[in-house]
Amino acid sequence: MSKSNILNNRTKENHCFSSLSKEFVANYHKIFNEVVDEALARIPYLHSIEIKNRIKKMAGYYALVEKPILAELFLIAYEMLEEPNNYNEVKKRQAYTLACVMEMCSCYFLIIDDMEDDSKIRRGKQCWHLLPDAGSSVCNDTCMLRSFIYELLLLNFPQTEGSKIIAYVNQIYFLSAVGQHLDMLTSEKQNYKNFTMDQFKKIAELKTSFPAIHSPIILALILANKDSKEAKQQVHDVCNDIGIFVQIKNDLMDLYSSNESDLKSSTDIQKGKCSWLAVKALEMCNIEQRRIFQDNYGNWDESCVRKIQELYDTLKLQEIYENEKQTQHENLIRKINELPPNAIPSADNYKKLISLMEKFQLA
Amino acid sequence: MSKSNILNNRTKENHCFSSLSKEFVANYHKIFNEVVDEALARIPYLHSIEIKNRIKKMAGYYALVEKPILAELFLIAYEMLEEPNNYNEVKKRQAYTLACVMEMCSCYFLIIDDMEDDSKIRRGKQCWHLLPDAGSSVCNDTCMLRSFIYELLLLNFPQTEGSKIIAYVNQIYFLSAVGQHLDMLTSEKQNYKNFTMDQFKKIAELKTSFPAIHSPIILALILANKDSKEAKQQVHDVCNDIGIFVQIKNDLMDLYSSNESDLKSSTDIQKGKCSWLAVKALEMCNIEQRRIFQDNYGNWDESCVRKIQELYDTLKLQEIYENEKQTQHENLIRKINELPPNAIPSADNYKKLISLMEKFQLA
């Protein structure tokens, strides 16, 4: 890798700590490709050009078509948490590596989830498992990607810090997969007694809260060497509800925005998913409406899907969502205001992170 | 877990170092289940009983239906390498954990390979991806299994040793997946110019030599703290040919023994695999025979498969294999006899390991 590249460029501007995330976002593709290329070149036992090209293609397949929200969230949290005295070029490189890793891990799960859900389109692209050269090799592909991410971390972090990060990244893989499995299990059984708000929250916590909301902040804490047990527990307490609410929003978006664009196809009703809409509908409906739900949910027939959509409309679920959103936001702000003055991240920083999530249309 | 279990049992017999592998083999299922159960109970963030049951079922799905050859090979290598003074109950537990991990990693790849190859039967059992509750969730399942194996290692090894083992296990995942991908790529393209002995050896090295022959010895070196760069290079030099020969034997077995039992279904010809038989046939055949090969290879039609089998018979490939086997064995023994007197493992130990592989019908 050239010494003059962005990661190594020791210009005055690059030393400005608070521009870390801005610089990353402005140069995202370039940085991402450099991080990947450099690691691919440095893994001593990896020789095949075909394999290197495939890993690179896979790593960026979904990661490079949208704004790197997870990465930006992580970098802004890190900017808030790091002591200016500890910040240097090595830390910057590590922060950028971790930012890219977060996007790659997300890509890893999108590939697996799309395969499992038999999705067709994601972020405006044909899903990975539908590519002519993917198909049944998806498991093997994701195995390579995960192995590569591990090597990437190993190459960029000293042992103690690296082990901590690798252990946390393994937890992300593990819990996300557990969430995906419980999600699949709950849908498949089509036993609507299991469609409870508790079950929905459990799945949302694993599939969304943990990988998308907790992890950018926890990884920033680790990189800033402020990952005490208390700090991590606090992130969990504050952020869990946000993640669940993000999942509720995702479920609404799946239905109400997917007709407008082909960025992601809507299939929650057809697949009988334990979505917030389904759970809320079951909580609210009368005997007749419950019969309609049971007769039509989890069915690919268009008239069945329409009947479920009509039921959701009758029950005014969108309106209920708007009200709950307001209450949830107020509860969250109250919780943050009650944090002790020495909280890490501080109450102010939590508020900034939340408004950032809102800006990203996450929360 | 009960304090009186096998792993903790401090009887006189258990202190007898050389009985390590024998005791393991005699109590394999019990030890395996204890290792898995204990780790599942200790992972702090894993709560769901359904998930724990699924991981346990998957970990042992192929691992518990045959003799644990990889595990035994590793334990015998470790018995040879460890200094008796360093051996204690902690080391024993670690050795058993690693032995089980090797069988689980093997299981992980069998699940992925069978999915990719669309195999039906493995070790007399229906392949994992064909189970009613598996299907498209194979990627997610293997993600959970791999995450679990990582936690298992983390729980049983101190940081420095653990990091080394985890890094090596990642290399096993990575290289095996690379081998599987190259195997698939070479078959799919059906470009017989790529069916060279070099390409066959490259795939065999990645898919077989490295995970099945090198890794038990390298992991034993790591556990015995004798994993110098020289020792690892020597294992590579001595063992690589063995692994390639194991793959040649596998390819022959695929064809010539699969009619006799239903332990594994034969599909190399149908799938157009770059097998030793195909490569050797292409090396030897005349223009007319090459035409027969090109017209019939990689086809599921029974008459095509029969024509390829007849071609192999005409070319006397089984006889050629027997001759090459003899030459290869002589070369190997010569190579071992030329090792320096301070080689680790020693020449004598290499010979013992090889006769063990022969006993296991590996080499």
XYZ file of C-alpha atoms in Angstrom:
726
model
C 0.000 0.000 0.000
C 1.307 3.436 -0.910
C 2.618 5.571 1.942
C 0.667 8.480 0.590
C -2.738 6.925 1.054
C -5.445 8.316 3.261
C -4.780 6.070 6.233
C -1.193 7.217 6.511
C -1.560 10.770 5.333
C -0.091 12.939 8.072
C -1.521 16.277 7.025
C -2.643 18.844 9.525
C -6.290 18.239 8.744
C -5.993 14.532 9.458
C -4.724 15.256 12.924
C -7.885 17.106 13.762
C -9.562 14.551 16.018
C -13.153 15.670 15.612
C -12.990 15.332 11.826
C -12.406 11.577 12.133
C -15.941 10.540 11.217
C -16.388 13.304 8.627
C -13.205 12.328 6.834
C -14.242 8.680 6.919
C -17.656 9.344 5.420
C -16.220 11.646 2.752
C -13.654 9.019 1.715
C -15.572 5.885 2.635
C -15.079 3.830 -0.524
C -11.399 4.659 -0.751
C -10.736 3.835 2.915
C -12.817 0.655 2.780
C -10.986 -0.620 -0.281
C -7.602 0.238 1.211
C -8.389 -1.573 4.461
C -9.532 -4.661 2.544
C -6.686 -4.628 0.010
C -4.022 -4.172 2.626
C -5.284 -7.089 4.721
C -5.689 -9.347 1.678
C -2.082 -8.607 0.759
C -0.795 -9.291 4.274
C -2.461 -12.633 5.086
C 0.562 -14.895 4.621
C -1.286 -18.055 3.613
C -3.695 -16.512 1.115
C -2.393 -16.714 -2.442
C -5.230 -17.194 -4.940
C -6.161 -14.016 -6.809
C -9.608 -15.459 -7.551
C -10.243 -15.901 -3.833
C -8.971 -12.426 -2.963
C -11.260 -10.911 -5.575
C -14.217 -12.882 -4.292
C -13.652 -11.826 -0.678
C -13.311 -8.198 -1.727
C -16.474 -8.356 -3.800
C -18.393 -9.951 -0.937
C -17.067 -7.602 1.771
C -18.327 -4.557 -0.105
C -21.357 -6.084 -1.800
C -23.928 -4.406 0.450
C -21.478 -2.272 2.433
C -20.592 0.074 -0.412
C -24.055 0.852 -1.753
C -25.351 2.873 1.178
C -24.040 5.386 3.669
C -21.996 3.568 6.339
C -24.368 4.324 9.203
C -22.979 1.820 11.706
C -19.443 2.944 10.978
C -20.317 6.616 11.389
C -22.186 5.976 14.633
C -19.173 4.093 15.967
C -16.706 6.796 14.904
C -18.767 9.592 16.435
C -19.085 7.614 19.678
C -15.322 7.087 19.606
C -14.704 10.819 19.027
C -16.810 11.498 22.118
C -15.068 8.906 24.272
C -11.363 9.041 23.418
C -9.032 11.282 25.405
C -7.418 13.729 22.943
C -3.983 12.894 24.398
C -4.353 9.231 23.506
C -5.407 9.897 19.958
C -2.792 9.303 17.270
C -2.350 7.896 13.764
C -2.350 4.289 15.006
C -5.645 4.837 16.814
C -7.065 6.488 13.717
C -6.134 3.527 11.561
C -7.626 1.155 14.131
C -10.815 3.204 14.324
C -11.171 3.112 10.532
C -10.468 -0.617 10.471
C -13.144 -1.249 13.084
C -15.566 1.034 11.245
C -15.081 -1.042 8.086
C -15.333 -4.299 10.049
C -18.731 -3.230 11.375
C -19.987 -2.701 7.842
C -18.536 -6.070 6.758
C -20.145 -7.913 9.679
C -23.430 -6.320 8.745
C -22.900 -7.484 5.152
C -22.160 -11.013 6.437
C -25.530 -11.135 8.156
C -27.462 -9.567 5.325
C -26.146 -12.318 3.030
C -27.145 -15.055 5.496
C -30.542 -13.550 6.352
C -31.463 -12.984 2.713
C -30.592 -16.590 1.915
C -32.683 -17.838 4.827
C -35.602 -15.521 4.054
C -35.251 -16.163 0.318
C -35.251 -12.405 -0.274
C -34.786 -11.138 -3.803
C -33.543 -7.560 -3.572
C -31.503 -5.741 -0.935
C -30.344 -2.143 -1.100
C -31.392 -2.080 -4.733
C -29.160 -5.046 -5.631
C -29.923 -8.657 -6.413
C -29.382 -10.650 -3.205
C -25.988 -12.371 -2.972
C -27.400 -15.918 -2.912
C -29.163 -15.242 -6.234
C -25.974 -14.312 -8.085
C -25.109 -16.910 -10.729
C -21.805 -17.785 -9.049
C -23.175 -17.930 -5.493
C -26.163 -20.232 -5.013
C -25.396 -23.099 -2.687
C -21.923 -21.751 -1.929
C -23.284 -18.999 0.339
C -22.259 -20.843 3.527
C -18.754 -21.288 2.227
C -18.610 -17.666 1.072
C -19.687 -16.347 4.458
C -17.181 -18.687 6.108
C -14.424 -17.044 4.037
C -15.693 -13.546 4.803
C -15.801 -14.231 8.534
C -12.316 -15.763 8.473
C -11.091 -12.719 6.593
C -12.629 -10.291 9.103
C -10.855 -12.176 11.886
C -7.483 -11.873 10.120
C -8.154 -8.193 9.460
C -8.631 -7.584 13.190
C -5.590 -9.677 14.062
C -3.424 -7.660 11.675
C -4.535 -4.288 13.010
C -4.697 -4.672 16.783
C -2.159 -5.626 19.441
C -2.929 -8.872 21.254
C -4.781 -7.723 24.380
C -6.982 -5.156 22.651
C -7.385 -7.452 19.641
C -8.549 -10.374 21.774
C -11.148 -8.177 23.446
C -12.467 -6.901 20.125
C -12.453 -10.352 18.531
C -14.354 -11.752 21.523
C -16.939 -8.989 21.224
C -17.284 -9.449 17.465
C -17.824 -13.177 18.074
C -20.616 -12.254 20.463
C -22.189 -10.131 17.706
C -22.077 -13.104 15.322
C -23.429 -15.461 17.950
C -26.313 -13.343 19.232
C -27.382 -12.169 15.782
C -27.506 -15.783 14.610
C -29.461 -16.787 17.711
C -31.911 -13.955 16.978
C -32.246 -15.020 13.366
C -32.907 -18.602 14.451
C -35.550 -17.637 17.016
C -37.155 -15.366 14.419
C -37.304 -18.229 11.928
C -38.539 -20.689 14.558
C -41.330 -18.403 15.759
C -42.511 -17.777 12.191
C -42.310 -21.381 11.069
C -44.364 -22.821 13.870
C -47.277 -20.511 13.012
C -48.400 -20.921 16.583
C -49.847 -17.493 17.303
C -49.785 -18.112 21.041
C -46.028 -17.486 20.700
C -46.603 -14.128 18.990
C -46.244 -12.158 22.214
C -44.697 -8.734 22.755
C -42.075 -10.439 24.951
C -41.056 -12.788 22.157
C -40.983 -9.912 19.664
C -38.750 -7.898 22.004
C -36.440 -10.853 22.625
C -35.897 -11.320 18.888
C -35.530 -7.562 18.283
C -32.965 -7.298 21.057
C -30.849 -10.063 19.510
C -31.306 -9.237 15.838
C -31.332 -5.446 15.969
C -30.575 -3.865 19.311
C -27.380 -5.735 19.944
C -25.682 -5.627 16.509
C -26.924 -2.218 15.324
C -27.317 -0.067 18.440
C -25.196 -1.480 21.269
C -22.227 -2.620 19.217
C -21.071 0.743 17.761
C -21.006 2.220 21.270
C -19.444 -0.815 22.978
C -16.711 -1.050 20.339
C -16.017 2.675 20.780
C -15.736 2.079 24.543
C -13.265 -0.769 23.941
C -11.130 1.266 21.529
C -11.090 4.209 23.964
C -10.185 1.765 26.750
C -13.258 2.753 28.771
C -15.114 -0.541 28.550
C -15.754 -1.080 32.250
C -18.466 -3.533 33.241
C -20.595 -0.605 34.459
C -20.248 1.349 31.213
C -21.259 -1.692 29.155
C -24.234 -2.426 31.398
C -25.364 1.181 31.062
C -25.182 1.009 27.270
C -27.374 -2.064 27.489
C -29.900 -0.388 29.782
C -30.162 2.805 27.753
C -29.956 1.368 24.254
C -32.072 -1.738 24.418
C -35.365 0.079 23.991
C -33.937 2.024 21.056
C -33.072 -1.193 19.256
C -36.503 -2.622 19.852
C -38.051 0.555 18.505
C -35.810 0.406 15.449
C -37.157 -3.098 14.815
C -40.753 -1.855 15.153
C -39.956 0.822 12.609
C -38.321 -1.755 10.301
C -41.464 -3.868 10.484
C -43.629 -0.893 9.536
C -41.258 0.072 6.751
C -41.335 -3.485 5.418
C -45.025 -3.092 4.759
C -45.653 0.585 4.176
C -42.662 1.690 2.181
C -41.783 -1.352 0.125
C -44.454 -0.654 -2.472
C -42.869 2.678 -3.240
C -39.445 1.402 -4.172
C -37.777 -1.866 -4.978
C -34.970 -1.402 -2.457
C -36.229 -4.305 -0.394
C -39.194 -6.526 -1.113
C -41.909 -6.854 1.552
C -42.525 -10.404 2.729
C -43.196 -10.352 6.489
C -46.898 -11.207 6.113
C -46.269 -13.940 3.550
C -43.595 -15.569 5.699
C -45.680 -15.357 8.859
C -43.036 -13.300 10.676
C -43.460 -12.433 14.337
C -43.452 -8.715 13.447
C -44.585 -5.895 15.711
C -47.611 -5.413 13.444
C -48.662 -9.056 13.814
C -48.135 -9.075 17.571
C -49.966 -5.768 18.058
C -52.823 -6.892 15.823
C -53.218 -10.106 17.828
C -53.193 -8.090 21.061
C -55.989 -5.842 19.815
C -58.266 -7.854 17.578
C -61.670 -9.306 18.456
C -62.665 -12.928 17.829
C -63.748 -12.293 14.245
C -60.583 -10.323 13.436
C -58.446 -13.037 15.021
C -60.100 -15.578 12.730
C -59.250 -13.391 9.715
C -55.662 -13.204 10.965
C -55.337 -16.948 11.471
C -56.915 -17.760 8.112
C -54.726 -15.401 6.100
C -51.397 -14.830 7.852
C -48.300 -16.620 6.578
C -49.725 -17.081 3.100
C -48.309 -16.003 -0.273
C -51.734 -15.646 -1.864
C -52.229 -11.968 -2.747
C -55.794 -11.808 -1.472
C -54.648 -13.183 1.899
C -51.908 -10.548 2.109
C -54.458 -7.839 1.283
C -56.820 -9.042 4.031
C -54.029 -8.792 6.598
C -53.116 -5.305 5.369
C -56.783 -4.284 5.677
C -56.871 -5.686 9.210
C -53.793 -3.626 10.122
C -55.499 -0.539 8.656
C -58.749 -1.203 10.529
C -56.794 -1.523 13.769
C -55.018 1.778 12.981
C -51.600 0.286 13.721
C -49.717 3.148 12.084
C -51.431 5.617 14.401
C -50.647 3.444 17.415
C -47.037 3.323 16.313
C -46.839 7.129 16.171
C -48.226 7.421 19.712
C -45.939 4.724 21.093
C -42.991 6.369 19.387
C -43.693 9.591 21.246
C -44.021 7.814 24.623
C -40.916 5.748 23.983
C -38.898 8.853 23.147
C -40.012 10.576 26.347
C -39.159 7.492 28.434
C -35.746 7.310 26.844
C -34.935 10.961 27.548
C -36.126 10.518 31.152
C -33.864 7.464 31.532
C -30.906 9.409 30.150
C -31.559 12.407 32.402
C -31.458 10.069 35.393
C -27.937 8.831 34.555
C -25.258 9.628 37.167
C -23.070 12.658 36.328
C -20.006 10.441 35.784
C -21.785 8.156 33.304
C -19.716 6.985 30.311
C -20.935 7.935 27.726
C -22.394 11.015 29.433
C -26.087 11.943 29.271
C -25.261 14.674 26.746
C -23.373 12.246 24.546
C -26.223 9.744 24.676
C -28.586 12.481 23.525
C -26.269 13.362 20.651
C -26.043 9.699 19.632
C -29.815 9.367 19.695
C -30.404 12.431 17.573
C -27.821 10.991 15.197
C -29.794 7.741 15.048
C -32.886 9.799 14.300
C -31.027 11.670 11.582
C -30.043 8.310 10.087
C -33.720 7.357 10.351
C -32.685 4.501 12.604
C -34.681 5.496 15.674
C -21.467 -30.235 35.802
C -20.738 -32.793 38.503
C -17.303 -32.652 40.120
C -17.025 -36.387 39.772
C -17.103 -36.411 35.997
C -14.387 -37.813 33.800
C -12.687 -34.510 33.096
C -12.141 -33.805 36.768
C -11.687 -37.322 38.037
C -8.335 -37.380 39.803
C -7.838 -41.114 39.983
C -4.443 -42.715 39.620
C -5.308 -44.068 36.191
C -6.167 -40.626 34.868
C -2.732 -39.392 35.789
C -1.150 -41.968 33.543
C -0.072 -39.743 30.661
C 0.176 -42.340 27.920
C -3.423 -43.465 28.449
C -4.714 -40.028 27.440
C -5.851 -40.999 23.956
C -7.046 -44.464 25.001
C -9.195 -43.042 27.774
C -10.584 -40.440 25.389
C -11.555 -42.980 22.752
C -13.081 -45.312 25.339
C -15.197 -42.489 26.796
C -15.591 -40.353 23.692
C -19.330 -39.692 23.783
C -19.317 -38.951 27.494
C -16.354 -36.562 27.251
C -17.722 -34.861 24.138
C -21.097 -34.246 25.745
C -19.509 -32.973 28.942
C -17.270 -30.541 27.058
C -20.254 -29.218 25.086
C -22.648 -29.059 28.054
C -20.165 -27.312 30.284
C -19.430 -24.616 27.705
C -23.113 -24.113 26.886
C -23.771 -23.591 30.591
C -20.903 -21.125 30.993
C -21.490 -18.748 28.058
C -22.953 -15.813 29.987
C -25.108 -14.375 27.219
C -26.663 -17.613 25.983
C -30.031 -18.293 27.595
C -32.406 -20.047 25.188
C -32.760 -23.781 25.837
C -33.907 -24.302 22.250
C -30.689 -22.745 20.969
C -28.503 -24.743 23.356
C -30.170 -27.958 22.239
C -29.714 -27.065 18.595
C -26.012 -26.282 19.010
C -25.471 -29.538 20.883
C -27.317 -31.529 18.237
C -25.302 -29.896 15.465
C -21.916 -30.218 17.204
C -22.314 -33.972 17.509
C -24.381 -34.636 14.396
C -21.550 -36.197 12.383
C -18.952 -36.167 15.161
C -20.600 -38.842 17.291
C -21.376 -41.446 14.630
C -17.833 -42.491 13.822
C -14.574 -43.046 15.643
C -12.962 -39.663 16.410
C -9.954 -40.155 14.133
C -8.766 -36.541 14.068
C -9.090 -36.289 17.830
C -7.165 -39.514 18.410
C -4.416 -38.495 16.000
C -4.088 -35.178 17.813
C -4.020 -36.795 21.266
C -1.400 -39.354 20.261
C 0.742 -36.592 18.731
C 0.329 -34.630 21.965
C 1.330 -37.674 24.067
C 4.500 -37.898 21.973
C 5.316 -34.206 22.237
C 4.471 -33.114 25.780
C 7.124 -33.223 28.497
C 5.836 -35.530 31.270
C 6.697 -32.857 33.860
C 4.388 -30.342 32.217
C 1.467 -32.700 32.029
C -1.313 -32.176 34.558
C -5.094 -32.197 34.916
C -5.461 -28.749 33.331
C -3.475 -29.862 30.289
C -5.567 -33.011 30.087
C -8.787 -31.022 30.082
C -7.371 -28.695 27.435
C -6.244 -31.630 25.308
C -9.716 -33.177 25.491
C -11.334 -29.843 24.689
C -9.133 -29.414 21.624
C -9.776 -33.009 20.579
C -13.524 -32.329 20.658
C -13.080 -28.990 18.878
C -11.311 -30.757 16.009
C -14.265 -33.087 15.584
C -16.695 -30.137 15.746
C -14.743 -28.150 13.147
C -14.819 -31.184 10.917
C -18.583 -31.404 11.458
C -18.908 -27.700 10.580
C -17.280 -28.322 7.213
C -19.142 -31.513 6.469
C -22.412 -29.598 6.926
C -21.264 -26.796 4.598
C -19.746 -29.104 1.968
C -22.787 -31.372 1.871
C -25.033 -28.358 1.373
C -22.834 -27.059 -1.434
C -22.470 -30.474 -3.078
C -26.149 -31.255 -2.479
C -25.132 -34.585 -0.929
C -27.832 -36.808 0.493
C -26.189 -39.150 2.986
C -23.106 -38.770 5.168
C -21.802 -41.317 7.653
C -25.043 -43.224 7.245
C -27.164 -40.208 8.244
C -29.342 -37.861 6.261
C -27.273 -34.751 5.516
C -27.886 -31.836 7.901
C -29.256 -29.476 5.224
C -31.933 -32.057 4.363
C -33.343 -32.221 7.894
C -36.860 -30.757 8.040
C -35.797 -28.014 10.465
C -32.575 -27.075 8.652
C -32.998 -26.226 4.968
C -32.093 -22.650 4.217
C -30.964 -22.024 7.794
C -27.718 -23.965 7.301
C -25.618 -20.778 7.067
C -27.103 -19.470 10.271
C -26.660 -22.845 11.978
C -23.002 -23.054 11.026
C -22.555 -19.448 12.159
C -23.857 -20.463 15.605
C -21.671 -23.573 15.706
C -18.551 -21.597 14.809
C -19.358 -18.920 17.392
C -19.855 -21.656 19.961
C -16.511 -23.312 19.148
C -14.830 -19.943 19.629
C -16.420 -19.492 23.069
C -15.469 -23.053 23.985
C -11.813 -22.292 23.254
C -11.992 -18.972 25.082
C -13.406 -20.671 28.176
C -10.748 -23.383 28.288
C -7.476 -21.660 27.458
C -5.542 -18.786 29.012
C -5.208 -15.729 26.785
C -1.821 -16.224 25.097
C -2.260 -19.917 24.349
C -5.927 -19.374 23.516
C -5.159 -16.620 21.013
C -2.640 -18.852 19.266
C -5.092 -21.739 19.042
C -7.962 -19.510 17.933
C -5.753 -17.979 15.229
C -4.793 -21.439 14.003
C -8.388 -22.670 14.046
C -9.362 -19.585 12.016
C -6.717 -20.575 9.491
C -8.295 -24.041 9.281
C -11.690 -22.473 8.563
C -10.225 -20.076 6.043
C -8.088 -22.508 4.064
C -10.709 -25.261 4.042
C -13.265 -22.795 2.687
C -10.796 -21.565 0.078
C -10.200 -25.190 -0.942
C -13.913 -25.868 -1.153
C -14.387 -22.767 -3.300
C -11.565 -23.643 -5.700
C -12.932 -27.191 -5.909
C -16.372 -25.858 -6.804
C -14.961 -23.309 -9.260
C -12.822 -25.873 -11.086
C -15.765 -28.263 -11.409
C -18.286 -25.650 -12.455
C -16.269 -24.207 -15.286
C -15.988 -27.646 -16.920
C -12.870 -26.377 -18.615
C -10.746 -29.519 -18.690
C -7.610 -27.510 -19.407
C -7.791 -26.617 -15.698
C -7.936 -30.291 -14.677
C -4.200 -30.508 -14.041
C -2.345 -32.483 -11.382
C -1.140 -29.143 -9.965
C -4.690 -27.877 -9.558
C -5.771 -31.192 -8.019
C -2.882 -31.020 -5.537
C -3.622 -27.393 -4.667
C -7.231 -28.243 -3.819
C -6.242 -31.423 -1.943
C -3.697 -29.501 0.106
C -6.322 -26.961 1.167
C -9.305 -29.257 1.605
C -7.622 -32.336 3.033
C -3.948 -32.034 3.862
C -4.258 -28.933 5.949
C -7.396 -29.657 8.029
C -7.018 -33.435 8.392
C -3.280 -34.157 8.422
C -1.367 -31.018 9.404
C -3.803 -29.652 11.948
C -3.778 -32.510 14.525
C 0.025 -32.325 14.659
C 0.266 -28.514 14.651
C -2.326 -28.219 17.428
C -0.411 -30.825 19.446
C 2.758 -28.754 18.935
C 0.949 -25.622 20.154
C -0.479 -27.356 23.241
C 2.958 -28.807 24.075
C 4.450 -25.335 23.549
C 6.799 -26.631 20.844
C 5.305 -24.770 17.906
C 8.470 -23.147 16.591
C 8.445 -21.874 13.028
C 10.846 -24.687 12.053
C 8.684 -27.414 13.591
C 5.594 -26.134 11.774
C 7.442 -25.889 8.466
C 8.661 -29.456 8.889
C 5.135 -30.715 9.530
C 4.133 -29.011 6.303
C 7.004 -30.538 4.335
C 6.485 -34.064 5.634
C 2.704 -34.162 5.749
C 1.638 -32.410 2.594
C 2.108 -35.432 0.357
C 0.194 -37.584 2.834
C -2.796 -35.276 2.631
C -2.737 -35.279 -1.134
C -2.596 -39.048 -1.117
C -5.512 -39.195 1.300
C -7.491 -37.116 -1.192
C -6.546 -39.485 -4.035
C -7.793 -42.354 -1.905
C -11.009 -40.453 -1.093
C -11.613 -39.939 -4.802
C -11.179 -43.650 -5.481
C -13.396 -44.546 -2.543
C -16.070 -42.163 -3.804
C -16.375 -44.255 -6.917
C -15.366 -47.777 -5.989
C -16.828 -48.223 -2.545
C -19.978 -46.157 -2.621
C -21.963 -48.829 -4.445
C -21.349 -51.234 -1.604
C -22.814 -49.146 1.177
C -24.962 -46.095 1.583
C -22.558 -44.324 3.925
C -21.858 -41.656 1.349
C -23.337 -41.320 -2.109
C -20.961 -41.128 -5.087
C -21.341 -37.995 -7.198
C -17.867 -36.858 -8.316
C -18.431 -37.824 -11.971
C -21.911 -36.317 -12.095
C -20.724 -33.036 -10.601
C -17.688 -32.839 -12.866
C -15.278 -32.737 -9.910
C -11.582 -32.201 -10.488
C -10.851 -35.610 -8.911
C -7.585 -37.509 -9.174
C -9.346 -40.040 -11.418
C -10.473 -37.332 -13.835
C -7.080 -35.631 -13.905
C -5.207 -38.924 -14.352
C -7.609 -40.048 -17.071
C -7.098 -36.777 -18.961
C -3.327 -37.175 -18.619
C -3.427 -40.657 -20.110
C -6.210 -40.816 -22.646
C -5.895 -40.676 -26.433
C -7.927 -38.335 -28.643
C -10.894 -40.708 -28.881
C -10.924 -41.346 -25.126
C -10.675 -37.600 -24.461
C -13.749 -37.083 -26.624
C -15.621 -39.707 -24.575
C -14.534 -37.901 -21.415
C -15.633 -34.490 -22.650
C -18.969 -35.779 -23.919
C -19.897 -37.601 -20.735
C -18.190 -36.019 -17.721
C -20.189 -33.767 -15.416
C -23.506 -35.326 -16.397
C -26.173 -36.932 -14.207
C -27.353 -39.265 -16.960
C -26.617 -42.840 -15.862
C -25.274 -43.949 -19.230
C -22.808 -41.034 -19.197
C -21.624 -41.988 -15.714
C -21.170 -45.600 -16.864
C -19.086 -44.508 -19.871
C -16.745 -42.568 -17.589
C -16.455 -45.544 -15.241
C -15.620 -47.771 -18.222
C -12.985 -45.286 -19.350
C -11.413 -45.363 -15.875
C -11.412 -49.169 -16.013
C -9.866 -49.232 -19.499
C -7.125 -46.895 -18.301
C -6.540 -49.191 -15.291
C -6.603 -46.272 -12.861
C -6.971 -48.499 -9.813
C -3.779 -50.327 -10.734
C -1.964 -47.045 -11.302
C -3.138 -45.877 -7.901
C -1.703 -48.991 -6.216
C 1.685 -48.430 -7.872
C 1.754 -44.727 -7.035
C 0.777 -45.524 -3.475
C 3.826 -47.754 -3.119
C 6.166 -45.122 -4.600
C 4.643 -42.384 -2.487
C 5.091 -44.435 0.687
C 8.756 -45.075 -0.121
C 9.349 -41.369 -0.839
C 7.718 -40.429 2.420
C 9.841 -42.832 4.479
C 12.974 -41.562 2.709
C 11.985 -37.963 3.527
C 11.428 -38.879 7.176
C 14.736 -40.740 7.431
C 16.491 -37.608 6.184
C 15.091 -35.471 9.031
C 17.704 -34.004 11.412
C 18.124 -35.930 14.705
C 16.598 -33.043 16.702
C 13.453 -32.851 14.545
C 10.180 -32.192 16.401
C 8.265 -34.489 16.033
C 11.134 -36.966 15.658
C 11.500 -39.310 12.685
C 10.316 -42.202 14.861
C 7.242 -40.282 15.935
C 6.416 -39.353 12.348
C 6.580 -43.038 11.431
C 4.256 -43.921 14.290
C 1.809 -41.203 13.214
C 1.854 -42.463 9.644
C 1.211 -46.062 10.609
C -1.635 -44.729 12.734
C -3.046 -42.923 9.697
C -2.763 -46.184 7.787
C -4.536 -48.018 10.599
C -7.306 -45.412 10.394
C -7.335 -46.046 6.635
C -6.508 -42.395 6.152
C -3.235 -42.839 4.284
